[in-house]
DNA sequence: TTATTATAATGTAATATTACAATAAAGATA
DNA sequence: TATCTTTATTGTAATATTACATTATAATAA
């Protein structure tokens, strides 16, 4: 097959997995770091910063856009990216709560 | 190509991505939840709980083992899985700190 | 208008992932 | 010993991901 059976899992499991999946590539970690540090960060800057080709960066950006973590401001021919910090914080809590719940479950057992 | 260029990223970026990548599948989220809740959780129990085939569960378990998050206790023909809560907590902090750092960077900009 | 610049879209090759049937291995039980 | 149970391994098909060359698109600059 090769296709994930999302339908057999609940929304929480699918959403948790989706967020972490998007973060699950070093290029995307690097891209988020770079955008967070630089005020006017465009595609070309990320190309220079990472050493990856422009279409590859563009592709990773659209992966990150899948969870709506990027805001973009069109300024002439440039597109400057920024992070939706509201949503980032929501995702931080979602993932952290997941870890905590697992931890609590483990401790309740013994 | 199709092969991630890990060598162009630093250890922190690769490690952060590796942890999140392992969490980036609903079956593995489900498996971790189930193991955390059940004292003597073996492979067959996960097969029943998820509805996935036994080799599929076995495969997902070995993905989770890649980041050493599973401890196993051989009891006769059974292998009971448990979560390394020490490491889980370390990973929780790693991922949460990543989110926080990004957040702080964003706020320092403006 | 004709470049130039920036990014997205398309196409494609290589590799990875997901899922599972079939089989193997290892321990328990009759 | 033979059988059953549990899990890992192997093999394989379908799909997804990664990376990039090429091309398209859209805005600016000459």
PDB file of C-alpha atoms (C1' of nucleotides) in Angstrom:
ATOM      1  CA  UNK A   1       0.000   0.000   0.000  1.00  0.00           C
ATOM      2  CA  UNK A   2       2.049   2.969   1.252  1.00  0.00           C
ATOM      3  CA  UNK A   3      -0.896   5.089   2.279  1.00  0.00           C
ATOM      4  CA  UNK A   4      -1.508   6.060   5.890  1.00  0.00           C
ATOM      5  CA  UNK A   5      -4.881   4.884   7.221  1.00  0.00           C
ATOM      6  CA  UNK A   6      -5.903   8.177   8.823  1.00  0.00           C
ATOM      7  CA  UNK A   7      -9.531   7.064   9.084  1.00  0.00           C
ATOM      8  CA  UNK A   8      -8.772   4.451  11.722  1.00  0.00           C
ATOM      9  CA  UNK A   9      -7.314   7.103  14.051  1.00  0.00           C
ATOM     10  CA  UNK A  10      -9.093   9.914  15.848  1.00  0.00           C
ATOM     11  CA  UNK A  11      -8.766  13.643  15.149  1.00  0.00           C
ATOM     12  CA  UNK A  12      -6.431  14.198  18.061  1.00  0.00           C
ATOM     13  CA  UNK A  13      -4.057  11.476  16.888  1.00  0.00           C
ATOM     14  CA  UNK A  14      -4.127  12.715  13.296  1.00  0.00           C
ATOM     15  CA  UNK A  15      -3.643  16.362  14.261  1.00  0.00           C
ATOM     16  CA  UNK A  16      -0.783  15.589  16.664  1.00  0.00           C
ATOM     17  CA  UNK A  17       0.901  13.484  13.999  1.00  0.00           C
ATOM     18  CA  UNK A  18       0.386  16.140  11.314  1.00  0.00           C
ATOM     19  CA  UNK A  19       2.053  18.891  13.338  1.00  0.00           C
ATOM     20  CA  UNK A  20       5.032  16.717  14.253  1.00  0.00           C
ATOM     21  CA  UNK A  21       5.312  15.365  10.728  1.00  0.00           C
ATOM     22  CA  UNK A  22       5.711  18.895   9.356  1.00  0.00           C
ATOM     23  CA  UNK A  23       8.459  19.541  11.911  1.00  0.00           C
ATOM     24  CA  UNK A  24      10.072  16.202  11.083  1.00  0.00           C
ATOM     25  CA  UNK A  25      12.633  17.422   8.582  1.00  0.00           C
ATOM     26  CA  UNK A  26      15.857  19.325   9.395  1.00  0.00           C
ATOM     27  CA  UNK A  27      15.329  21.716   6.473  1.00  0.00           C
ATOM     28  CA  UNK A  28      11.982  22.788   7.888  1.00  0.00           C
ATOM     29  CA  UNK A  29      13.443  23.175  11.381  1.00  0.00           C
ATOM     30  CA  UNK A  30      16.165  25.334   9.845  1.00  0.00           C
ATOM     31  CA  UNK A  31      13.653  27.361   7.820  1.00  0.00           C
ATOM     32  CA  UNK A  32      11.540  28.091  10.897  1.00  0.00           C
ATOM     33  CA  UNK A  33      14.630  29.125  12.857  1.00  0.00           C
ATOM     34  CA  UNK A  34      15.752  31.433  10.103  1.00  0.00           C
ATOM     35  CA  UNK A  35      12.363  33.060   9.566  1.00  0.00           C
ATOM     36  CA  UNK A  36      12.004  33.579  13.307  1.00  0.00           C
ATOM     37  CA  UNK A  37      15.339  35.415  13.456  1.00  0.00           C
ATOM     38  CA  UNK A  38      15.102  37.588  10.353  1.00  0.00           C
ATOM     39  CA  UNK A  39      12.624  40.387   9.849  1.00  0.00           C
ATOM     40  CA  UNK A  40      12.380  40.331   6.072  1.00  0.00           C
ATOM     41  CA  UNK A  41      13.007  36.752   5.139  1.00  0.00           C
ATOM     42  CA  UNK A  42      12.227  35.668   1.606  1.00  0.00           C
ATOM     43  CA  UNK A  43      12.712  32.472  -0.356  1.00  0.00           C
ATOM     44  CA  UNK A  44      16.121  33.418  -1.755  1.00  0.00           C
ATOM     45  CA  UNK A  45      17.460  34.169   1.693  1.00  0.00           C
ATOM     46  CA  UNK A  46      16.464  30.678   2.791  1.00  0.00           C
ATOM     47  CA  UNK A  47      18.156  29.239  -0.274  1.00  0.00           C
ATOM     48  CA  UNK A  48      21.387  30.998   0.683  1.00  0.00           C
ATOM     49  CA  UNK A  49      21.039  30.111   4.359  1.00  0.00           C
ATOM     50  CA  UNK A  50      20.473  26.397   3.812  1.00  0.00           C
ATOM     51  CA  UNK A  51      22.289  25.631   0.573  1.00  0.00           C
ATOM     52  CA  UNK A  52      19.238  23.849  -0.807  1.00  0.00           C
ATOM     53  CA  UNK A  53      17.899  24.703  -4.263  1.00  0.00           C
ATOM     54  CA  UNK A  54      15.080  27.207  -4.683  1.00  0.00           C
ATOM     55  CA  UNK A  55      12.408  24.677  -5.709  1.00  0.00           C
ATOM     56  CA  UNK A  56      13.330  22.542  -2.703  1.00  0.00           C
ATOM     57  CA  UNK A  57      12.868  25.482  -0.329  1.00  0.00           C
ATOM     58  CA  UNK A  58       9.607  26.379  -2.031  1.00  0.00           C
ATOM     59  CA  UNK A  59       8.437  22.821  -1.530  1.00  0.00           C
ATOM     60  CA  UNK A  60       9.359  22.816   2.181  1.00  0.00           C
ATOM     61  CA  UNK A  61       7.606  26.166   2.617  1.00  0.00           C
ATOM     62  CA  UNK A  62       4.399  24.715   1.256  1.00  0.00           C
ATOM     63  CA  UNK A  63       4.700  21.783   3.658  1.00  0.00           C
ATOM     64  CA  UNK A  64       4.862  24.289   6.523  1.00  0.00           C
ATOM     65  CA  UNK A  65       1.924  26.190   5.006  1.00  0.00           C
ATOM     66  CA  UNK A  66      -0.153  23.001   5.265  1.00  0.00           C
ATOM     67  CA  UNK A  67      -0.480  23.634   9.001  1.00  0.00           C
ATOM     68  CA  UNK A  68      -0.876  27.395   8.385  1.00  0.00           C
ATOM     69  CA  UNK A  69       2.218  28.289  10.386  1.00  0.00           C
ATOM     70  CA  UNK A  70       3.391  30.866   7.820  1.00  0.00           C
ATOM     71  CA  UNK A  71       2.112  34.341   7.144  1.00  0.00           C
ATOM     72  CA  UNK A  72       3.338  36.032   3.988  1.00  0.00           C
ATOM     73  CA  UNK A  73       3.597  39.672   3.019  1.00  0.00           C
ATOM     74  CA  UNK A  74       3.950  40.453  -0.673  1.00  0.00           C
ATOM     75  CA  UNK A  75       6.247  43.415  -1.165  1.00  0.00           C
ATOM     76  CA  UNK A  76       6.821  44.012  -4.846  1.00  0.00           C
ATOM     77  CA  UNK A  77       8.448  40.959  -6.302  1.00  0.00           C
ATOM     78  CA  UNK A  78       9.399  39.699  -2.863  1.00  0.00           C
ATOM     79  CA  UNK A  79       7.393  37.510  -0.546  1.00  0.00           C
ATOM     80  CA  UNK A  80       8.448  37.940   3.064  1.00  0.00           C
ATOM     81  CA  UNK A  81       7.583  35.105   5.396  1.00  0.00           C
ATOM     82  CA  UNK A  82       6.758  35.307   9.065  1.00  0.00           C
ATOM     83  CA  UNK A  83       5.548  32.826  11.626  1.00  0.00           C
ATOM     84  CA  UNK A  84       2.019  32.857  13.009  1.00  0.00           C
ATOM     85  CA  UNK A  85       3.069  32.995  16.660  1.00  0.00           C
ATOM     86  CA  UNK A  86      -0.517  32.590  17.877  1.00  0.00           C
ATOM     87  CA  UNK A  87      -0.773  29.244  16.103  1.00  0.00           C
ATOM     88  CA  UNK A  88       2.806  28.294  16.969  1.00  0.00           C
ATOM     89  CA  UNK A  89       1.945  28.650  20.631  1.00  0.00           C
ATOM     90  CA  UNK A  90      -1.197  26.599  20.165  1.00  0.00           C
ATOM     91  CA  UNK A  91       0.831  23.835  18.527  1.00  0.00           C
ATOM     92  CA  UNK A  92       3.475  24.060  21.250  1.00  0.00           C
ATOM     93  CA  UNK A  93       0.785  23.409  23.835  1.00  0.00           C
ATOM     94  CA  UNK A  94      -0.758  20.587  21.797  1.00  0.00           C
ATOM     95  CA  UNK A  95       2.551  18.760  21.489  1.00  0.00           C
ATOM     96  CA  UNK A  96       3.688  19.476  25.034  1.00  0.00           C
ATOM     97  CA  UNK A  97       0.335  18.303  26.402  1.00  0.00           C
ATOM     98  CA  UNK A  98       0.693  15.115  24.401  1.00  0.00           C
ATOM     99  CA  UNK A  99       4.038  14.385  26.062  1.00  0.00           C
ATOM    100  CA  UNK A 100       2.647  15.277  29.495  1.00  0.00           C
ATOM    101  CA  UNK A 101      -0.416  13.058  29.071  1.00  0.00           C
ATOM    102  CA  UNK A 102       1.767  10.114  28.101  1.00  0.00           C
ATOM    103  CA  UNK A 103       4.010  10.810  31.097  1.00  0.00           C
ATOM    104  CA  UNK A 104       1.015  11.007  33.477  1.00  0.00           C
ATOM    105  CA  UNK A 105      -0.446   7.797  32.080  1.00  0.00           C
ATOM    106  CA  UNK A 106       2.865   6.031  32.650  1.00  0.00           C
ATOM    107  CA  UNK A 107       3.007   7.231  36.254  1.00  0.00           C
ATOM    108  CA  UNK A 108      -0.611   6.262  36.949  1.00  0.00           C
ATOM    109  CA  UNK A 109       0.167   2.673  35.985  1.00  0.00           C
ATOM    110  CA  UNK A 110       2.811   2.046  38.643  1.00  0.00           C
TER     111      UNK A 110
ATOM    112  CA  UNK B   1      17.146  12.343  -5.346  1.00  0.00           C
ATOM    113  CA  UNK B   2      14.775  11.641  -2.429  1.00  0.00           C
ATOM    114  CA  UNK B   3      17.431  11.523   0.253  1.00  0.00           C
ATOM    115  CA  UNK B   4      17.514  14.068   3.072  1.00  0.00           C
ATOM    116  CA  UNK B   5      20.772  16.029   3.223  1.00  0.00           C
ATOM    117  CA  UNK B   6      21.368  15.660   6.965  1.00  0.00           C
ATOM    118  CA  UNK B   7      25.000  16.718   6.638  1.00  0.00           C
ATOM    119  CA  UNK B   8      24.103  20.301   5.747  1.00  0.00           C
ATOM    120  CA  UNK B   9      22.186  20.726   9.017  1.00  0.00           C
ATOM    121  CA  UNK B  10      23.519  20.849  12.554  1.00  0.00           C
ATOM    122  CA  UNK B  11      23.026  18.230  15.272  1.00  0.00           C
ATOM    123  CA  UNK B  12      20.306  20.216  16.982  1.00  0.00           C
ATOM    124  CA  UNK B  13      18.304  20.536  13.779  1.00  0.00           C
ATOM    125  CA  UNK B  14      18.735  16.866  12.918  1.00  0.00           C
ATOM    126  CA  UNK B  15      17.873  15.668  16.435  1.00  0.00           C
ATOM    127  CA  UNK B  16      14.797  17.904  16.684  1.00  0.00           C
ATOM    128  CA  UNK B  17      13.620  16.700  13.293  1.00  0.00           C
ATOM    129  CA  UNK B  18      14.283  13.051  14.160  1.00  0.00           C
ATOM    130  CA  UNK B  19      12.182  13.139  17.324  1.00  0.00           C
ATOM    131  CA  UNK B  20       9.267  14.873  15.609  1.00  0.00           C
ATOM    132  CA  UNK B  21       9.534  12.635  12.575  1.00  0.00           C
ATOM    133  CA  UNK B  22       9.063   9.546  14.748  1.00  0.00           C
ATOM    134  CA  UNK B  23       5.976  11.149  16.302  1.00  0.00           C
ATOM    135  CA  UNK B  24       4.729  12.144  12.854  1.00  0.00           C
ATOM    136  CA  UNK B  25       2.421   9.210  12.234  1.00  0.00           C
ATOM    137  CA  UNK B  26      -0.996   8.626  13.858  1.00  0.00           C
ATOM    138  CA  UNK B  27      -0.272   4.930  14.374  1.00  0.00           C
ATOM    139  CA  UNK B  28       2.791   5.780  16.449  1.00  0.00           C
ATOM    140  CA  UNK B  29       0.867   8.385  18.440  1.00  0.00           C
ATOM    141  CA  UNK B  30      -1.765   5.734  19.098  1.00  0.00           C
ATOM    142  CA  UNK B  31       0.834   3.123  20.033  1.00  0.00           C
ATOM    143  CA  UNK B  32       2.479   5.446  22.553  1.00  0.00           C
ATOM    144  CA  UNK B  33      -0.902   6.322  24.064  1.00  0.00           C
ATOM    145  CA  UNK B  34      -1.809   2.665  24.404  1.00  0.00           C
ATOM    146  CA  UNK B  35       1.488   1.587  25.898  1.00  0.00           C
ATOM    147  CA  UNK B  36       1.328   4.468  28.373  1.00  0.00           C
ATOM    148  CA  UNK B  37      -2.108   3.353  29.586  1.00  0.00           C
ATOM    149  CA  UNK B  38      -1.626  -0.403  29.778  1.00  0.00           C
ATOM    150  CA  UNK B  39       0.689  -2.157  32.155  1.00  0.00           C
ATOM    151  CA  UNK B  40       1.438  -5.279  30.157  1.00  0.00           C
ATOM    152  CA  UNK B  41       1.199  -4.172  26.578  1.00  0.00           C
ATOM    153  CA  UNK B  42       2.487  -6.489  23.907  1.00  0.00           C
ATOM    154  CA  UNK B  43       2.460  -6.440  20.126  1.00  0.00           C
ATOM    155  CA  UNK B  44      -0.775  -8.391  19.747  1.00  0.00           C
ATOM    156  CA  UNK B  45      -2.594  -5.997  22.037  1.00  0.00           C
ATOM    157  CA  UNK B  46      -1.522  -3.102  19.805  1.00  0.00           C
ATOM    158  CA  UNK B  47      -2.698  -5.029  16.763  1.00  0.00           C
ATOM    159  CA  UNK B  48      -6.143  -5.420  18.354  1.00  0.00           C
ATOM    160  CA  UNK B  49      -6.222  -1.827  19.587  1.00  0.00           C
ATOM    161  CA  UNK B  50      -5.323  -0.230  16.260  1.00  0.00           C
ATOM    162  CA  UNK B  51      -6.643  -2.661  13.667  1.00  0.00           C
ATOM    163  CA  UNK B  52      -3.336  -2.625  11.811  1.00  0.00           C
ATOM    164  CA  UNK B  53      -1.617  -5.869  10.855  1.00  0.00           C
ATOM    165  CA  UNK B  54       1.032  -7.386  13.087  1.00  0.00           C
ATOM    166  CA  UNK B  55       3.993  -6.682  10.779  1.00  0.00           C
ATOM    167  CA  UNK B  56       2.841  -3.081  10.464  1.00  0.00           C
ATOM    168  CA  UNK B  57       2.797  -2.637  14.239  1.00  0.00           C
ATOM    169  CA  UNK B  58       6.176  -4.321  14.492  1.00  0.00           C
ATOM    170  CA  UNK B  59       7.506  -1.869  11.919  1.00  0.00           C
ATOM    171  CA  UNK B  60       6.113   1.153  13.776  1.00  0.00           C
ATOM    172  CA  UNK B  61       7.560  -0.155  17.037  1.00  0.00           C
ATOM    173  CA  UNK B  62      11.009  -0.284  15.502  1.00  0.00           C
ATOM    174  CA  UNK B  63      10.603   3.300  14.293  1.00  0.00           C
ATOM    175  CA  UNK B  64       9.901   4.328  17.888  1.00  0.00           C
ATOM    176  CA  UNK B  65      12.868   2.234  19.048  1.00  0.00           C
ATOM    177  CA  UNK B  66      15.110   4.318  16.779  1.00  0.00           C
ATOM    178  CA  UNK B  67      14.912   7.130  19.324  1.00  0.00           C
ATOM    179  CA  UNK B  68      15.120   4.617  22.211  1.00  0.00           C
ATOM    180  CA  UNK B  69      11.747   5.589  23.620  1.00  0.00           C
ATOM    181  CA  UNK B  70      10.739   1.955  24.280  1.00  0.00           C
ATOM    182  CA  UNK B  71      11.852  -0.391  26.989  1.00  0.00           C
ATOM    183  CA  UNK B  72      10.942  -4.044  26.588  1.00  0.00           C
ATOM    184  CA  UNK B  73      10.552  -6.843  29.085  1.00  0.00           C
ATOM    185  CA  UNK B  74      10.662 -10.381  27.747  1.00  0.00           C
ATOM    186  CA  UNK B  75       8.241 -12.569  29.679  1.00  0.00           C
ATOM    187  CA  UNK B  76       8.147 -16.011  28.149  1.00  0.00           C
ATOM    188  CA  UNK B  77       6.921 -15.694  24.606  1.00  0.00           C
ATOM    189  CA  UNK B  78       5.597 -12.205  25.282  1.00  0.00           C
ATOM    190  CA  UNK B  79       7.431  -8.927  24.918  1.00  0.00           C
ATOM    191  CA  UNK B  80       5.886  -6.218  27.049  1.00  0.00           C
ATOM    192  CA  UNK B  81       6.624  -2.676  26.005  1.00  0.00           C
ATOM    193  CA  UNK B  82       6.960   0.353  28.235  1.00  0.00           C
ATOM    194  CA  UNK B  83       7.993   3.944  27.657  1.00  0.00           C
ATOM    195  CA  UNK B  84      11.304   5.325  28.867  1.00  0.00           C
ATOM    196  CA  UNK B  85       9.784   8.230  30.790  1.00  0.00           C
ATOM    197  CA  UNK B  86      13.182   9.721  31.542  1.00  0.00           C
ATOM    198  CA  UNK B  87      13.907  10.060  27.823  1.00  0.00           C
ATOM    199  CA  UNK B  88      10.326  11.055  27.049  1.00  0.00           C
ATOM    200  CA  UNK B  89      10.677  13.986  29.401  1.00  0.00           C
ATOM    201  CA  UNK B  90      13.990  14.940  27.822  1.00  0.00           C
ATOM    202  CA  UNK B  91      12.388  14.899  24.378  1.00  0.00           C
ATOM    203  CA  UNK B  92       9.404  16.876  25.668  1.00  0.00           C
ATOM    204  CA  UNK B  93      11.772  19.581  26.838  1.00  0.00           C
ATOM    205  CA  UNK B  94      13.764  19.513  23.593  1.00  0.00           C
ATOM    206  CA  UNK B  95      10.653  20.010  21.473  1.00  0.00           C
ATOM    207  CA  UNK B  96       9.028  22.518  23.806  1.00  0.00           C
ATOM    208  CA  UNK B  97      12.255  24.526  23.981  1.00  0.00           C
ATOM    209  CA  UNK B  98      12.388  24.552  20.199  1.00  0.00           C
ATOM    210  CA  UNK B  99       8.909  26.098  20.048  1.00  0.00           C
ATOM    211  CA  UNK B 100       9.788  28.588  22.780  1.00  0.00           C
ATOM    212  CA  UNK B 101      13.024  29.647  21.100  1.00  0.00           C
ATOM    213  CA  UNK B 102      11.202  30.276  17.828  1.00  0.00           C
ATOM    214  CA  UNK B 103       8.568  32.243  19.723  1.00  0.00           C
ATOM    215  CA  UNK B 104      11.195  34.328  21.531  1.00  0.00           C
ATOM    216  CA  UNK B 105      13.060  35.000  18.285  1.00  0.00           C
ATOM    217  CA  UNK B 106       9.842  36.222  16.694  1.00  0.00           C
ATOM    218  CA  UNK B 107       9.158  38.564  19.576  1.00  0.00           C
ATOM    219  CA  UNK B 108      12.714  39.930  19.615  1.00  0.00           C
ATOM    220  CA  UNK B 109      12.338  41.000  15.989  1.00  0.00           C
ATOM    221  CA  UNK B 110       9.433  43.408  16.519  1.00  0.00           C
TER     222      UNK B 110
ATOM    223  C1'  DT C   1       9.287  46.923 -24.412  1.00  0.00           C
ATOM    224  C1'  DT C   2      12.955  44.075 -22.775  1.00  0.00           C
ATOM    225  C1'  DA C   3      15.571  42.432 -19.311  1.00  0.00           C
ATOM    226  C1'  DT C   4      15.975  41.093 -14.484  1.00  0.00           C
ATOM    227  C1'  DT C   5      14.500  39.197 -10.149  1.00  0.00           C
ATOM    228  C1'  DA C   6      11.735  36.338  -7.095  1.00  0.00           C
ATOM    229  C1'  DT C   7       8.832  32.579  -6.420  1.00  0.00           C
ATOM    230  C1'  DA C   8       5.658  29.036  -7.769  1.00  0.00           C
ATOM    231  C1'  DA C   9       4.499  25.112 -10.634  1.00  0.00           C
ATOM    232  C1'  DT C  10       5.687  21.111 -13.313  1.00  0.00           C
ATOM    233  C1'  DG C  11       8.191  17.123 -14.293  1.00  0.00           C
ATOM    234  C1'  DT C  12      11.189  13.575 -12.896  1.00  0.00           C
ATOM    235  C1'  DA C  13      14.590  10.516 -10.633  1.00  0.00           C
ATOM    236  C1'  DA C  14      16.010   8.510  -6.380  1.00  0.00           C
ATOM    237  C1'  DT C  15      14.825   7.097  -2.086  1.00  0.00           C
ATOM    238  C1'  DA C  16      11.700   6.457   1.923  1.00  0.00           C
ATOM    239  C1'  DT C  17       7.461   5.134   4.009  1.00  0.00           C
ATOM    240  C1'  DT C  18       3.392   2.486   4.771  1.00  0.00           C
ATOM    241  C1'  DA C  19       1.002  -1.687   4.833  1.00  0.00           C
ATOM    242  C1'  DC C  20       0.698  -6.482   4.745  1.00  0.00           C
ATOM    243  C1'  DA C  21       1.354 -11.565   3.237  1.00  0.00           C
ATOM    244  C1'  DA C  22       4.467 -15.052   3.976  1.00  0.00           C
ATOM    245  C1'  DT C  23       7.995 -16.867   6.561  1.00  0.00           C
ATOM    246  C1'  DA C  24      11.311 -17.405  10.315  1.00  0.00           C
ATOM    247  C1'  DA C  25      12.609 -17.656  15.089  1.00  0.00           C
ATOM    248  C1'  DA C  26      12.004 -18.487  19.839  1.00  0.00           C
ATOM    249  C1'  DG C  27       9.598 -19.722  23.750  1.00  0.00           C
ATOM    250  C1'  DA C  28       5.464 -22.221  25.819  1.00  0.00           C
ATOM    251  C1'  DT C  29       2.364 -26.086  25.973  1.00  0.00           C
ATOM    252  C1'  DA C  30       0.282 -30.538  24.899  1.00  0.00           C
TER     253       DA C  30
ATOM    254  C1'  DT D   1       8.525 -34.126  19.740  1.00  0.00           C
ATOM    255  C1'  DA D   2       4.848 -31.578  17.668  1.00  0.00           C
ATOM    256  C1'  DT D   3       2.014 -27.664  18.048  1.00  0.00           C
ATOM    257  C1'  DC D   4       0.730 -23.177  19.331  1.00  0.00           C
ATOM    258  C1'  DT D   5       1.747 -18.387  20.344  1.00  0.00           C
ATOM    259  C1'  DT D   6       4.209 -14.186  19.884  1.00  0.00           C
ATOM    260  C1'  DT D   7       7.100 -11.217  17.506  1.00  0.00           C
ATOM    261  C1'  DA D   8      10.626 -10.212  14.103  1.00  0.00           C
ATOM    262  C1'  DT D   9      12.183 -10.493   9.357  1.00  0.00           C
ATOM    263  C1'  DT D  10      11.773 -10.638   4.460  1.00  0.00           C
ATOM    264  C1'  DG D  11       9.684  -9.472   0.314  1.00  0.00           C
ATOM    265  C1'  DT D  12       6.784  -6.582  -2.243  1.00  0.00           C
ATOM    266  C1'  DA D  13       3.358  -3.249  -4.011  1.00  0.00           C
ATOM    267  C1'  DA D  14       1.559   1.298  -3.590  1.00  0.00           C
ATOM    268  C1'  DT D  15       2.319   5.745  -2.359  1.00  0.00           C
ATOM    269  C1'  DA D  16       4.953   9.671  -0.373  1.00  0.00           C
ATOM    270  C1'  DT D  17       8.968  12.413   0.149  1.00  0.00           C
ATOM    271  C1'  DT D  18      13.090  14.758  -1.144  1.00  0.00           C
ATOM    272  C1'  DA D  19      15.762  17.225  -4.308  1.00  0.00           C
ATOM    273  C1'  DC D  20      16.399  19.734  -8.353  1.00  0.00           C
ATOM    274  C1'  DA D  21      16.248  21.177 -13.489  1.00  0.00           C
ATOM    275  C1'  DT D  22      13.185  23.441 -16.239  1.00  0.00           C
ATOM    276  C1'  DT D  23       9.543  26.344 -17.091  1.00  0.00           C
ATOM    277  C1'  DA D  24       5.904  29.624 -15.915  1.00  0.00           C
ATOM    278  C1'  DT D  25       4.321  33.748 -13.609  1.00  0.00           C
ATOM    279  C1'  DA D  26       4.450  38.214 -11.816  1.00  0.00           C
ATOM    280  C1'  DA D  27       6.558  42.297 -10.393  1.00  0.00           C
ATOM    281  C1'  DT D  28      10.379  45.602 -10.899  1.00  0.00           C
ATOM    282  C1'  DA D  29      14.027  48.056 -13.465  1.00  0.00           C
ATOM    283  C1'  DA D  30      16.393  49.586 -17.482  1.00  0.00           C
TER     284       DA D  30
END
